[in-house]
């Protein structure tokens, strides 16, 4: 349930901020702080593009992503083609660019676009309020999380910037 997902993220974020910050890494939250600082996302689900995390099977088959280990997303086999050729192929680039290029207008207008980027394309299985296909089914929970966390993310980013500027003196 998307709302449960949002409540879960908020509860874990509160725990992290209050008790674990600097001691326990939670990739989603670390990425949100980094993005608030203007840095790129550290995880593919919140990056503008995807396709950097190829999946390899024991027989050498390479897939565009570990969430897409299906025949139509097999881009080759390392027994026949160097991994670098597969990773930087036009087909793989198109897969990665598709994450941004297929966002519904609802996402493009969202205040949290640059934090979320529609999350994982595999989760884009519902329609936006305007009826356009391709909305992430977790969107309401993700938006609730960012709406709640944004002031704290800005505060954390400010503290980090202050510490970094102090190091430069």
PDB file of N, CA and C in Angstrom, residues 21-127:
ATOM      1  N   UNK A  21      21.877   8.818  12.827  1.00  0.00           N
ATOM      2  CA  UNK A  21      22.561   9.688  11.873  1.00  0.00           C
ATOM      3  C   UNK A  21      24.064   9.674  12.137  1.00  0.00           C
ATOM      4  N   UNK A  22      24.819   9.393  11.089  1.00  0.00           N
ATOM      5  CA  UNK A  22      26.272   9.330  11.211  1.00  0.00           C
ATOM      6  C   UNK A  22      26.793   7.983  11.669  1.00  0.00           C
ATOM      7  N   UNK A  23      25.903   7.097  12.091  1.00  0.00           N
ATOM      8  CA  UNK A  23      26.320   5.766  12.554  1.00  0.00           C
ATOM      9  C   UNK A  23      25.797   4.651  11.653  1.00  0.00           C
ATOM     10  N   UNK A  24      24.618   4.846  11.103  1.00  0.00           N
ATOM     11  CA  UNK A  24      23.981   3.833  10.263  1.00  0.00           C
ATOM     12  C   UNK A  24      23.657   4.477   8.922  1.00  0.00           C
ATOM     13  N   UNK A  25      24.060   3.809   7.853  1.00  0.00           N
ATOM     14  CA  UNK A  25      23.758   4.322   6.518  1.00  0.00           C
ATOM     15  C   UNK A  25      22.451   3.729   6.022  1.00  0.00           C
ATOM     16  N   UNK A  26      21.553   4.582   5.602  1.00  0.00           N
ATOM     17  CA  UNK A  26      20.327   4.167   4.926  1.00  0.00           C
ATOM     18  C   UNK A  26      20.394   4.828   3.554  1.00  0.00           C
ATOM     19  N   UNK A  27      20.608   4.022   2.532  1.00  0.00           N
ATOM     20  CA  UNK A  27      20.878   4.562   1.193  1.00  0.00           C
ATOM     21  C   UNK A  27      19.857   5.590   0.723  1.00  0.00           C
ATOM     22  N   UNK A  28      18.586   5.307   0.925  1.00  0.00           N
ATOM     23  CA  UNK A  28      17.557   6.239   0.469  1.00  0.00           C
ATOM     24  C   UNK A  28      17.717   7.602   1.138  1.00  0.00           C
ATOM     25  N   UNK A  29      17.988   7.604   2.435  1.00  0.00           N
ATOM     26  CA  UNK A  29      18.111   8.866   3.161  1.00  0.00           C
ATOM     27  C   UNK A  29      19.430   9.568   2.845  1.00  0.00           C
ATOM     28  N   UNK A  30      20.500   8.794   2.730  1.00  0.00           N
ATOM     29  CA  UNK A  30      21.795   9.381   2.360  1.00  0.00           C
ATOM     30  C   UNK A  30      21.695  10.019   0.971  1.00  0.00           C
ATOM     31  N   UNK A  31      21.000   9.349   0.077  1.00  0.00           N
ATOM     32  CA  UNK A  31      20.795   9.890  -1.267  1.00  0.00           C
ATOM     33  C   UNK A  31      19.981  11.169  -1.215  1.00  0.00           C
ATOM     34  N   UNK A  32      18.930  11.186  -0.401  1.00  0.00           N
ATOM     35  CA  UNK A  32      18.093  12.386  -0.292  1.00  0.00           C
ATOM     36  C   UNK A  32      18.909  13.569   0.226  1.00  0.00           C
ATOM     37  N   UNK A  33      19.778  13.327   1.199  1.00  0.00           N
ATOM     38  CA  UNK A  33      20.646  14.402   1.704  1.00  0.00           C
ATOM     39  C   UNK A  33      21.589  14.861   0.592  1.00  0.00           C
ATOM     40  N   UNK A  34      22.202  13.911  -0.106  1.00  0.00           N
ATOM     41  CA  UNK A  34      23.120  14.257  -1.199  1.00  0.00           C
ATOM     42  C   UNK A  34      22.406  15.075  -2.272  1.00  0.00           C
ATOM     43  N   UNK A  35      21.205  14.658  -2.642  1.00  0.00           N
ATOM     44  CA  UNK A  35      20.462  15.389  -3.665  1.00  0.00           C
ATOM     45  C   UNK A  35      20.095  16.793  -3.186  1.00  0.00           C
ATOM     46  N   UNK A  36      19.787  16.924  -1.910  1.00  0.00           N
ATOM     47  CA  UNK A  36      19.486  18.241  -1.352  1.00  0.00           C
ATOM     48  C   UNK A  36      20.705  19.147  -1.446  1.00  0.00           C
ATOM     49  N   UNK A  37      21.885  18.546  -1.377  1.00  0.00           N
ATOM     50  CA  UNK A  37      23.140  19.291  -1.526  1.00  0.00           C
ATOM     51  C   UNK A  37      23.488  19.557  -2.991  1.00  0.00           C
ATOM     52  N   UNK A  38      22.660  19.062  -3.914  1.00  0.00           N
ATOM     53  CA  UNK A  38      22.922  19.253  -5.333  1.00  0.00           C
ATOM     54  C   UNK A  38      23.790  18.178  -5.947  1.00  0.00           C
ATOM     55  N   UNK A  39      24.031  17.116  -5.201  1.00  0.00           N
ATOM     56  CA  UNK A  39      24.850  16.007  -5.698  1.00  0.00           C
ATOM     57  C   UNK A  39      23.953  14.981  -6.386  1.00  0.00           C
ATOM     58  N   UNK A  40      24.538  14.112  -7.194  1.00  0.00           N
ATOM     59  CA  UNK A  40      23.723  13.083  -7.845  1.00  0.00           C
ATOM     60  C   UNK A  40      23.262  12.022  -6.847  1.00  0.00           C
ATOM     61  N   UNK A  41      22.196  11.350  -7.198  1.00  0.00           N
ATOM     62  CA  UNK A  41      21.677  10.259  -6.373  1.00  0.00           C
ATOM     63  C   UNK A  41      22.706   9.142  -6.285  1.00  0.00           C
ATOM     64  N   UNK A  42      22.725   8.478  -5.162  1.00  0.00           N
ATOM     65  CA  UNK A  42      23.637   7.360  -4.945  1.00  0.00           C
ATOM     66  C   UNK A  42      22.980   6.024  -5.280  1.00  0.00           C
ATOM     67  N   UNK A  43      21.673   6.038  -5.486  1.00  0.00           N
ATOM     68  CA  UNK A  43      20.950   4.809  -5.820  1.00  0.00           C
ATOM     69  C   UNK A  43      20.176   5.024  -7.116  1.00  0.00           C
ATOM     70  N   UNK A  44      20.075   3.966  -7.891  1.00  0.00           N
ATOM     71  CA  UNK A  44      19.469   4.081  -9.216  1.00  0.00           C
ATOM     72  C   UNK A  44      18.003   4.487  -9.160  1.00  0.00           C
ATOM     73  N   UNK A  45      17.269   4.025  -8.150  1.00  0.00           N
ATOM     74  CA  UNK A  45      15.840   4.309  -8.105  1.00  0.00           C
ATOM     75  C   UNK A  45      15.538   5.798  -8.005  1.00  0.00           C
ATOM     76  N   UNK A  46      16.460   6.581  -7.497  1.00  0.00           N
ATOM     77  CA  UNK A  46      16.231   8.016  -7.362  1.00  0.00           C
ATOM     78  C   UNK A  46      17.148   8.838  -8.264  1.00  0.00           C
ATOM     79  N   UNK A  47      17.734   8.194  -9.246  1.00  0.00           N
ATOM     80  CA  UNK A  47      18.562   8.875 -10.241  1.00  0.00           C
ATOM     81  C   UNK A  47      17.703   9.312 -11.424  1.00  0.00           C
ATOM     82  N   UNK A  48      18.186  10.294 -12.130  1.00  0.00           N
ATOM     83  CA  UNK A  48      17.478  10.755 -13.322  1.00  0.00           C
ATOM     84  C   UNK A  48      17.464   9.675 -14.399  1.00  0.00           C
ATOM     85  N   UNK A  49      18.553   8.933 -14.484  1.00  0.00           N
ATOM     86  CA  UNK A  49      18.694   7.872 -15.478  1.00  0.00           C
ATOM     87  C   UNK A  49      18.993   6.569 -14.758  1.00  0.00           C
ATOM     88  N   UNK A  50      18.731   5.470 -15.409  1.00  0.00           N
ATOM     89  CA  UNK A  50      19.116   4.185 -14.826  1.00  0.00           C
ATOM     90  C   UNK A  50      19.934   3.411 -15.859  1.00  0.00           C
ATOM     91  N   UNK A  51      20.235   2.182 -15.545  1.00  0.00           N
ATOM     92  CA  UNK A  51      20.971   1.353 -16.484  1.00  0.00           C
ATOM     93  C   UNK A  51      22.431   1.174 -16.151  1.00  0.00           C
ATOM     94  N   UNK A  52      22.866   1.691 -15.001  1.00  0.00           N
ATOM     95  CA  UNK A  52      24.267   1.521 -14.612  1.00  0.00           C
ATOM     96  C   UNK A  52      24.485   0.259 -13.794  1.00  0.00           C
ATOM     97  N   UNK A  53      23.410  -0.350 -13.343  1.00  0.00           N
ATOM     98  CA  UNK A  53      23.505  -1.565 -12.526  1.00  0.00           C
ATOM     99  C   UNK A  53      23.079  -2.785 -13.319  1.00  0.00           C
ATOM    100  N   UNK A  54      23.941  -3.250 -14.188  1.00  0.00           N
ATOM    101  CA  UNK A  54      23.639  -4.422 -15.002  1.00  0.00           C
ATOM    102  C   UNK A  54      23.499  -5.663 -14.131  1.00  0.00           C
ATOM    103  N   UNK A  55      22.769  -6.625 -14.631  1.00  0.00           N
ATOM    104  CA  UNK A  55      22.649  -7.918 -13.951  1.00  0.00           C
ATOM    105  C   UNK A  55      23.349  -8.962 -14.805  1.00  0.00           C
ATOM    106  N   UNK A  56      24.078  -9.850 -14.155  1.00  0.00           N
ATOM    107  CA  UNK A  56      24.759 -10.929 -14.868  1.00  0.00           C
ATOM    108  C   UNK A  56      24.322 -12.261 -14.266  1.00  0.00           C
ATOM    109  N   UNK A  57      23.983 -13.173 -15.120  1.00  0.00           N
ATOM    110  CA  UNK A  57      23.598 -14.518 -14.698  1.00  0.00           C
ATOM    111  C   UNK A  57      24.830 -15.421 -14.753  1.00  0.00           C
ATOM    112  N   UNK A  58      24.747 -16.572 -14.116  1.00  0.00           N
ATOM    113  CA  UNK A  58      25.915 -17.466 -14.037  1.00  0.00           C
ATOM    114  C   UNK A  58      26.366 -17.981 -15.402  1.00  0.00           C
ATOM    115  N   UNK A  59      25.461 -17.965 -16.394  1.00  0.00           N
ATOM    116  CA  UNK A  59      25.838 -18.399 -17.743  1.00  0.00           C
ATOM    117  C   UNK A  59      26.453 -17.271 -18.574  1.00  0.00           C
ATOM    118  N   UNK A  60      26.590 -16.072 -17.969  1.00  0.00           N
ATOM    119  CA  UNK A  60      27.197 -14.943 -18.663  1.00  0.00           C
ATOM    120  C   UNK A  60      26.213 -13.994 -19.316  1.00  0.00           C
ATOM    121  N   UNK A  61      24.923 -14.327 -19.283  1.00  0.00           N
ATOM    122  CA  UNK A  61      23.923 -13.423 -19.851  1.00  0.00           C
ATOM    123  C   UNK A  61      23.896 -12.116 -19.064  1.00  0.00           C
ATOM    124  N   UNK A  62      23.824 -11.016 -19.798  1.00  0.00           N
ATOM    125  CA  UNK A  62      23.787  -9.684 -19.199  1.00  0.00           C
ATOM    126  C   UNK A  62      22.430  -9.055 -19.488  1.00  0.00           C
ATOM    127  N   UNK A  63      21.853  -8.454 -18.441  1.00  0.00           N
ATOM    128  CA  UNK A  63      20.555  -7.790 -18.542  1.00  0.00           C
ATOM    129  C   UNK A  63      20.709  -6.319 -18.173  1.00  0.00           C
ATOM    130  N   UNK A  64      19.814  -5.508 -18.692  1.00  0.00           N
ATOM    131  CA  UNK A  64      19.873  -4.066 -18.470  1.00  0.00           C
ATOM    132  C   UNK A  64      19.848  -3.675 -17.002  1.00  0.00           C
ATOM    133  N   UNK A  65      19.212  -4.484 -16.158  1.00  0.00           N
ATOM    134  CA  UNK A  65      19.040  -4.138 -14.742  1.00  0.00           C
ATOM    135  C   UNK A  65      18.627  -5.388 -13.978  1.00  0.00           C
ATOM    136  N   UNK A  66      18.939  -5.427 -12.686  1.00  0.00           N
ATOM    137  CA  UNK A  66      18.536  -6.593 -11.898  1.00  0.00           C
ATOM    138  C   UNK A  66      17.033  -6.638 -11.648  1.00  0.00           C
ATOM    139  N   UNK A  67      16.320  -5.565 -11.941  1.00  0.00           N
ATOM    140  CA  UNK A  67      14.860  -5.572 -11.848  1.00  0.00           C
ATOM    141  C   UNK A  67      14.223  -6.017 -13.166  1.00  0.00           C
ATOM    142  N   UNK A  68      15.042  -6.190 -14.187  1.00  0.00           N
ATOM    143  CA  UNK A  68      14.551  -6.527 -15.524  1.00  0.00           C
ATOM    144  C   UNK A  68      15.276  -7.743 -16.093  1.00  0.00           C
ATOM    145  N   UNK A  69      15.319  -8.814 -15.343  1.00  0.00           N
ATOM    146  CA  UNK A  69      15.966 -10.036 -15.834  1.00  0.00           C
ATOM    147  C   UNK A  69      14.903 -10.850 -16.582  1.00  0.00           C
ATOM    148  N   UNK A  70      14.591 -10.371 -17.779  1.00  0.00           N
ATOM    149  CA  UNK A  70      13.620 -10.984 -18.678  1.00  0.00           C
ATOM    150  C   UNK A  70      14.255 -11.028 -20.062  1.00  0.00           C
ATOM    151  N   UNK A  71      13.842 -11.980 -20.891  1.00  0.00           N
ATOM    152  CA  UNK A  71      14.462 -12.118 -22.216  1.00  0.00           C
ATOM    153  C   UNK A  71      14.523 -10.816 -23.018  1.00  0.00           C
ATOM    154  N   UNK A  72      13.478 -10.012 -22.956  1.00  0.00           N
ATOM    155  CA  UNK A  72      13.468  -8.783 -23.758  1.00  0.00           C
ATOM    156  C   UNK A  72      14.465  -7.729 -23.273  1.00  0.00           C
ATOM    157  N   UNK A  73      15.020  -7.927 -22.078  1.00  0.00           N
ATOM    158  CA  UNK A  73      16.011  -6.984 -21.545  1.00  0.00           C
ATOM    159  C   UNK A  73      17.416  -7.567 -21.509  1.00  0.00           C
ATOM    160  N   UNK A  74      17.593  -8.740 -22.116  1.00  0.00           N
ATOM    161  CA  UNK A  74      18.939  -9.307 -22.216  1.00  0.00           C
ATOM    162  C   UNK A  74      19.678  -8.533 -23.303  1.00  0.00           C
ATOM    163  N   UNK A  75      20.845  -8.006 -22.939  1.00  0.00           N
ATOM    164  CA  UNK A  75      21.592  -7.198 -23.909  1.00  0.00           C
ATOM    165  C   UNK A  75      22.785  -7.944 -24.486  1.00  0.00           C
ATOM    166  N   UNK A  76      23.034  -9.146 -24.021  1.00  0.00           N
ATOM    167  CA  UNK A  76      24.129  -9.931 -24.561  1.00  0.00           C
ATOM    168  C   UNK A  76      24.668 -10.925 -23.560  1.00  0.00           C
ATOM    169  N   UNK A  77      25.813 -11.490 -23.915  1.00  0.00           N
ATOM    170  CA  UNK A  77      26.481 -12.479 -23.074  1.00  0.00           C
ATOM    171  C   UNK A  77      27.974 -12.170 -23.106  1.00  0.00           C
ATOM    172  N   UNK A  78      28.602 -12.204 -21.934  1.00  0.00           N
ATOM    173  CA  UNK A  78      30.021 -11.834 -21.876  1.00  0.00           C
ATOM    174  C   UNK A  78      30.925 -12.857 -22.549  1.00  0.00           C
ATOM    175  N   UNK A  79      30.388 -14.029 -22.876  1.00  0.00           N
ATOM    176  CA  UNK A  79      31.182 -15.001 -23.625  1.00  0.00           C
ATOM    177  C   UNK A  79      31.367 -14.545 -25.072  1.00  0.00           C
ATOM    178  N   UNK A  80      30.453 -13.703 -25.547  1.00  0.00           N
ATOM    179  CA  UNK A  80      30.477 -13.258 -26.939  1.00  0.00           C
ATOM    180  C   UNK A  80      30.867 -11.792 -27.124  1.00  0.00           C
ATOM    181  N   UNK A  81      30.619 -10.977 -26.110  1.00  0.00           N
ATOM    182  CA  UNK A  81      30.816  -9.531 -26.233  1.00  0.00           C
ATOM    183  C   UNK A  81      31.445  -8.989 -24.958  1.00  0.00           C
ATOM    184  N   UNK A  82      32.464  -8.148 -25.075  1.00  0.00           N
ATOM    185  CA  UNK A  82      33.051  -7.559 -23.861  1.00  0.00           C
ATOM    186  C   UNK A  82      32.001  -6.788 -23.051  1.00  0.00           C
ATOM    187  N   UNK A  83      32.099  -6.893 -21.750  1.00  0.00           N
ATOM    188  CA  UNK A  83      31.149  -6.232 -20.856  1.00  0.00           C
ATOM    189  C   UNK A  83      31.053  -4.733 -21.141  1.00  0.00           C
ATOM    190  N   UNK A  84      32.183  -4.091 -21.406  1.00  0.00           N
ATOM    191  CA  UNK A  84      32.161  -2.643 -21.670  1.00  0.00           C
ATOM    192  C   UNK A  84      31.324  -2.313 -22.906  1.00  0.00           C
ATOM    193  N   UNK A  85      31.348  -3.173 -23.908  1.00  0.00           N
ATOM    194  CA  UNK A  85      30.546  -2.930 -25.115  1.00  0.00           C
ATOM    195  C   UNK A  85      29.060  -3.035 -24.799  1.00  0.00           C
ATOM    196  N   UNK A  86      28.708  -3.975 -23.936  1.00  0.00           N
ATOM    197  CA  UNK A  86      27.304  -4.139 -23.558  1.00  0.00           C
ATOM    198  C   UNK A  86      26.842  -2.978 -22.680  1.00  0.00           C
ATOM    199  N   UNK A  87      27.675  -2.621 -21.715  1.00  0.00           N
ATOM    200  CA  UNK A  87      27.308  -1.567 -20.763  1.00  0.00           C
ATOM    201  C   UNK A  87      27.117  -0.217 -21.441  1.00  0.00           C
ATOM    202  N   UNK A  88      27.878   0.038 -22.504  1.00  0.00           N
ATOM    203  CA  UNK A  88      27.815   1.334 -23.169  1.00  0.00           C
ATOM    204  C   UNK A  88      27.161   1.247 -24.548  1.00  0.00           C
ATOM    205  N   UNK A  89      26.411   0.186 -24.780  1.00  0.00           N
ATOM    206  CA  UNK A  89      25.733   0.012 -26.067  1.00  0.00           C
ATOM    207  C   UNK A  89      24.586   1.015 -26.205  1.00  0.00           C
ATOM    208  N   UNK A  90      24.199   1.267 -27.441  1.00  0.00           N
ATOM    209  CA  UNK A  90      23.074   2.175 -27.698  1.00  0.00           C
ATOM    210  C   UNK A  90      21.800   1.638 -27.049  1.00  0.00           C
ATOM    211  N   UNK A  91      21.632   0.342 -27.076  1.00  0.00           N
ATOM    212  CA  UNK A  91      20.442  -0.262 -26.465  1.00  0.00           C
ATOM    213  C   UNK A  91      20.408   0.009 -24.958  1.00  0.00           C
ATOM    214  N   UNK A  92      21.554  -0.126 -24.298  1.00  0.00           N
ATOM    215  CA  UNK A  92      21.605   0.109 -22.859  1.00  0.00           C
ATOM    216  C   UNK A  92      21.430   1.596 -22.543  1.00  0.00           C
ATOM    217  N   UNK A  93      21.996   2.454 -23.375  1.00  0.00           N
ATOM    218  CA  UNK A  93      21.805   3.897 -23.180  1.00  0.00           C
ATOM    219  C   UNK A  93      20.324   4.257 -23.301  1.00  0.00           C
ATOM    220  N   UNK A  94      19.650   3.679 -24.295  1.00  0.00           N
ATOM    221  CA  UNK A  94      18.221   3.947 -24.482  1.00  0.00           C
ATOM    222  C   UNK A  94      17.416   3.464 -23.276  1.00  0.00           C
ATOM    223  N   UNK A  95      17.802   2.310 -22.738  1.00  0.00           N
ATOM    224  CA  UNK A  95      17.135   1.801 -21.535  1.00  0.00           C
ATOM    225  C   UNK A  95      17.287   2.812 -20.397  1.00  0.00           C
ATOM    226  N   UNK A  96      18.488   3.284 -20.180  1.00  0.00           N
ATOM    227  CA  UNK A  96      18.754   4.226 -19.096  1.00  0.00           C
ATOM    228  C   UNK A  96      18.050   5.561 -19.273  1.00  0.00           C
ATOM    229  N   UNK A  97      18.057   6.089 -20.484  1.00  0.00           N
ATOM    230  CA  UNK A  97      17.404   7.371 -20.767  1.00  0.00           C
ATOM    231  C   UNK A  97      15.884   7.257 -20.666  1.00  0.00           C
ATOM    232  N   UNK A  98      15.381   6.057 -20.921  1.00  0.00           N
ATOM    233  CA  UNK A  98      13.941   5.836 -20.859  1.00  0.00           C
ATOM    234  C   UNK A  98      13.343   6.163 -19.507  1.00  0.00           C
ATOM    235  N   UNK A  99      14.133   6.044 -18.457  1.00  0.00           N
ATOM    236  CA  UNK A  99      13.622   6.347 -17.116  1.00  0.00           C
ATOM    237  C   UNK A  99      13.103   7.779 -17.062  1.00  0.00           C
ATOM    238  N   UNK A 100      13.893   8.719 -17.553  1.00  0.00           N
ATOM    239  CA  UNK A 100      13.491  10.127 -17.543  1.00  0.00           C
ATOM    240  C   UNK A 100      12.504  10.429 -18.668  1.00  0.00           C
ATOM    241  N   UNK A 101      12.780   9.880 -19.834  1.00  0.00           N
ATOM    242  CA  UNK A 101      12.018  10.249 -21.023  1.00  0.00           C
ATOM    243  C   UNK A 101      10.578   9.737 -21.025  1.00  0.00           C
ATOM    244  N   UNK A 102      10.260   8.778 -20.169  1.00  0.00           N
ATOM    245  CA  UNK A 102       8.899   8.227 -20.134  1.00  0.00           C
ATOM    246  C   UNK A 102       8.105   8.694 -18.918  1.00  0.00           C
ATOM    247  N   UNK A 103       8.625   9.669 -18.190  1.00  0.00           N
ATOM    248  CA  UNK A 103       7.899  10.176 -17.021  1.00  0.00           C
ATOM    249  C   UNK A 103       6.590  10.833 -17.446  1.00  0.00           C
ATOM    250  N   UNK A 104       5.507  10.520 -16.749  1.00  0.00           N
ATOM    251  CA  UNK A 104       4.257  11.222 -17.064  1.00  0.00           C
ATOM    252  C   UNK A 104       4.350  12.705 -16.687  1.00  0.00           C
ATOM    253  N   UNK A 105       3.497  13.502 -17.290  1.00  0.00           N
ATOM    254  CA  UNK A 105       3.486  14.945 -17.011  1.00  0.00           C
ATOM    255  C   UNK A 105       3.284  15.219 -15.520  1.00  0.00           C
ATOM    256  N   UNK A 106       2.519  14.381 -14.858  1.00  0.00           N
ATOM    257  CA  UNK A 106       2.271  14.528 -13.418  1.00  0.00           C
ATOM    258  C   UNK A 106       3.595  14.511 -12.652  1.00  0.00           C
ATOM    259  N   UNK A 107       4.488  13.622 -13.026  1.00  0.00           N
ATOM    260  CA  UNK A 107       5.807  13.559 -12.379  1.00  0.00           C
ATOM    261  C   UNK A 107       6.644  14.779 -12.743  1.00  0.00           C
ATOM    262  N   UNK A 108       6.596  15.149 -14.007  1.00  0.00           N
ATOM    263  CA  UNK A 108       7.406  16.275 -14.468  1.00  0.00           C
ATOM    264  C   UNK A 108       7.048  17.569 -13.744  1.00  0.00           C
ATOM    265  N   UNK A 109       5.800  17.678 -13.273  1.00  0.00           N
ATOM    266  CA  UNK A 109       5.350  18.882 -12.568  1.00  0.00           C
ATOM    267  C   UNK A 109       5.493  18.763 -11.048  1.00  0.00           C
ATOM    268  N   UNK A 110       5.959  17.644 -10.566  1.00  0.00           N
ATOM    269  CA  UNK A 110       6.033  17.385  -9.124  1.00  0.00           C
ATOM    270  C   UNK A 110       7.168  18.187  -8.480  1.00  0.00           C
ATOM    271  N   UNK A 111       6.940  18.759  -7.303  1.00  0.00           N
ATOM    272  CA  UNK A 111       8.021  19.492  -6.629  1.00  0.00           C
ATOM    273  C   UNK A 111       9.183  18.589  -6.196  1.00  0.00           C
ATOM    274  N   UNK A 112       8.954  17.288  -6.155  1.00  0.00           N
ATOM    275  CA  UNK A 112      10.000  16.353  -5.734  1.00  0.00           C
ATOM    276  C   UNK A 112      10.618  15.594  -6.900  1.00  0.00           C
ATOM    277  N   UNK A 113      10.374  16.063  -8.120  1.00  0.00           N
ATOM    278  CA  UNK A 113      10.904  15.392  -9.307  1.00  0.00           C
ATOM    279  C   UNK A 113      12.388  15.094  -9.168  1.00  0.00           C
ATOM    280  N   UNK A 114      13.176  16.075  -8.787  1.00  0.00           N
ATOM    281  CA  UNK A 114      14.631  15.891  -8.773  1.00  0.00           C
ATOM    282  C   UNK A 114      15.112  15.088  -7.572  1.00  0.00           C
ATOM    283  N   UNK A 115      14.196  14.662  -6.719  1.00  0.00           N
ATOM    284  CA  UNK A 115      14.537  13.772  -5.608  1.00  0.00           C
ATOM    285  C   UNK A 115      14.137  12.336  -5.948  1.00  0.00           C
ATOM    286  N   UNK A 116      13.142  12.199  -6.777  1.00  0.00           N
ATOM    287  CA  UNK A 116      12.512  10.897  -7.018  1.00  0.00           C
ATOM    288  C   UNK A 116      12.724  10.364  -8.439  1.00  0.00           C
ATOM    289  N   UNK A 117      12.538  11.225  -9.415  1.00  0.00           N
ATOM    290  CA  UNK A 117      12.628  10.855 -10.829  1.00  0.00           C
ATOM    291  C   UNK A 117      11.726   9.672 -11.173  1.00  0.00           C
ATOM    292  N   UNK A 118      10.568   9.601 -10.513  1.00  0.00           N
ATOM    293  CA  UNK A 118       9.618   8.537 -10.820  1.00  0.00           C
ATOM    294  C   UNK A 118       9.969   7.199 -10.209  1.00  0.00           C
ATOM    295  N   UNK A 119      11.042   7.182  -9.412  1.00  0.00           N
ATOM    296  CA  UNK A 119      11.527   5.965  -8.755  1.00  0.00           C
ATOM    297  C   UNK A 119      11.782   4.904  -9.824  1.00  0.00           C
ATOM    298  N   UNK A 120      11.686   3.641  -9.507  1.00  0.00           N
ATOM    299  CA  UNK A 120      12.018   2.579 -10.467  1.00  0.00           C
ATOM    300  C   UNK A 120      10.935   2.449 -11.542  1.00  0.00           C
ATOM    301  N   UNK A 121      11.327   2.451 -12.814  1.00  0.00           N
ATOM    302  CA  UNK A 121      10.342   2.294 -13.888  1.00  0.00           C
ATOM    303  C   UNK A 121       9.495   1.026 -13.753  1.00  0.00           C
ATOM    304  N   UNK A 122      10.032   0.012 -13.117  1.00  0.00           N
ATOM    305  CA  UNK A 122       9.268  -1.232 -12.960  1.00  0.00           C
ATOM    306  C   UNK A 122       8.024  -1.014 -12.096  1.00  0.00           C
ATOM    307  N   UNK A 123       8.054   0.007 -11.257  1.00  0.00           N
ATOM    308  CA  UNK A 123       6.919   0.292 -10.375  1.00  0.00           C
ATOM    309  C   UNK A 123       5.914   1.270 -10.977  1.00  0.00           C
ATOM    310  N   UNK A 124       6.115   1.652 -12.217  1.00  0.00           N
ATOM    311  CA  UNK A 124       5.220   2.625 -12.859  1.00  0.00           C
ATOM    312  C   UNK A 124       4.059   1.897 -13.530  1.00  0.00           C
ATOM    313  N   UNK A 125       3.131   1.489 -12.708  1.00  0.00           N
ATOM    314  CA  UNK A 125       2.069   0.605 -13.202  1.00  0.00           C
ATOM    315  C   UNK A 125       0.662   1.171 -13.034  1.00  0.00           C
ATOM    316  N   UNK A 126       0.543   2.414 -12.582  1.00  0.00           N
ATOM    317  CA  UNK A 126      -0.786   3.007 -12.420  1.00  0.00           C
ATOM    318  C   UNK A 126      -0.872   4.286 -13.248  1.00  0.00           C
ATOM    319  N   UNK A 127      -2.075   4.805 -13.322  1.00  0.00           N
ATOM    320  CA  UNK A 127      -2.299   6.041 -14.073  1.00  0.00           C
ATOM    321  C   UNK A 127      -2.222   7.248 -13.145  1.00  0.00           C
TER     322      UNK A 127
END
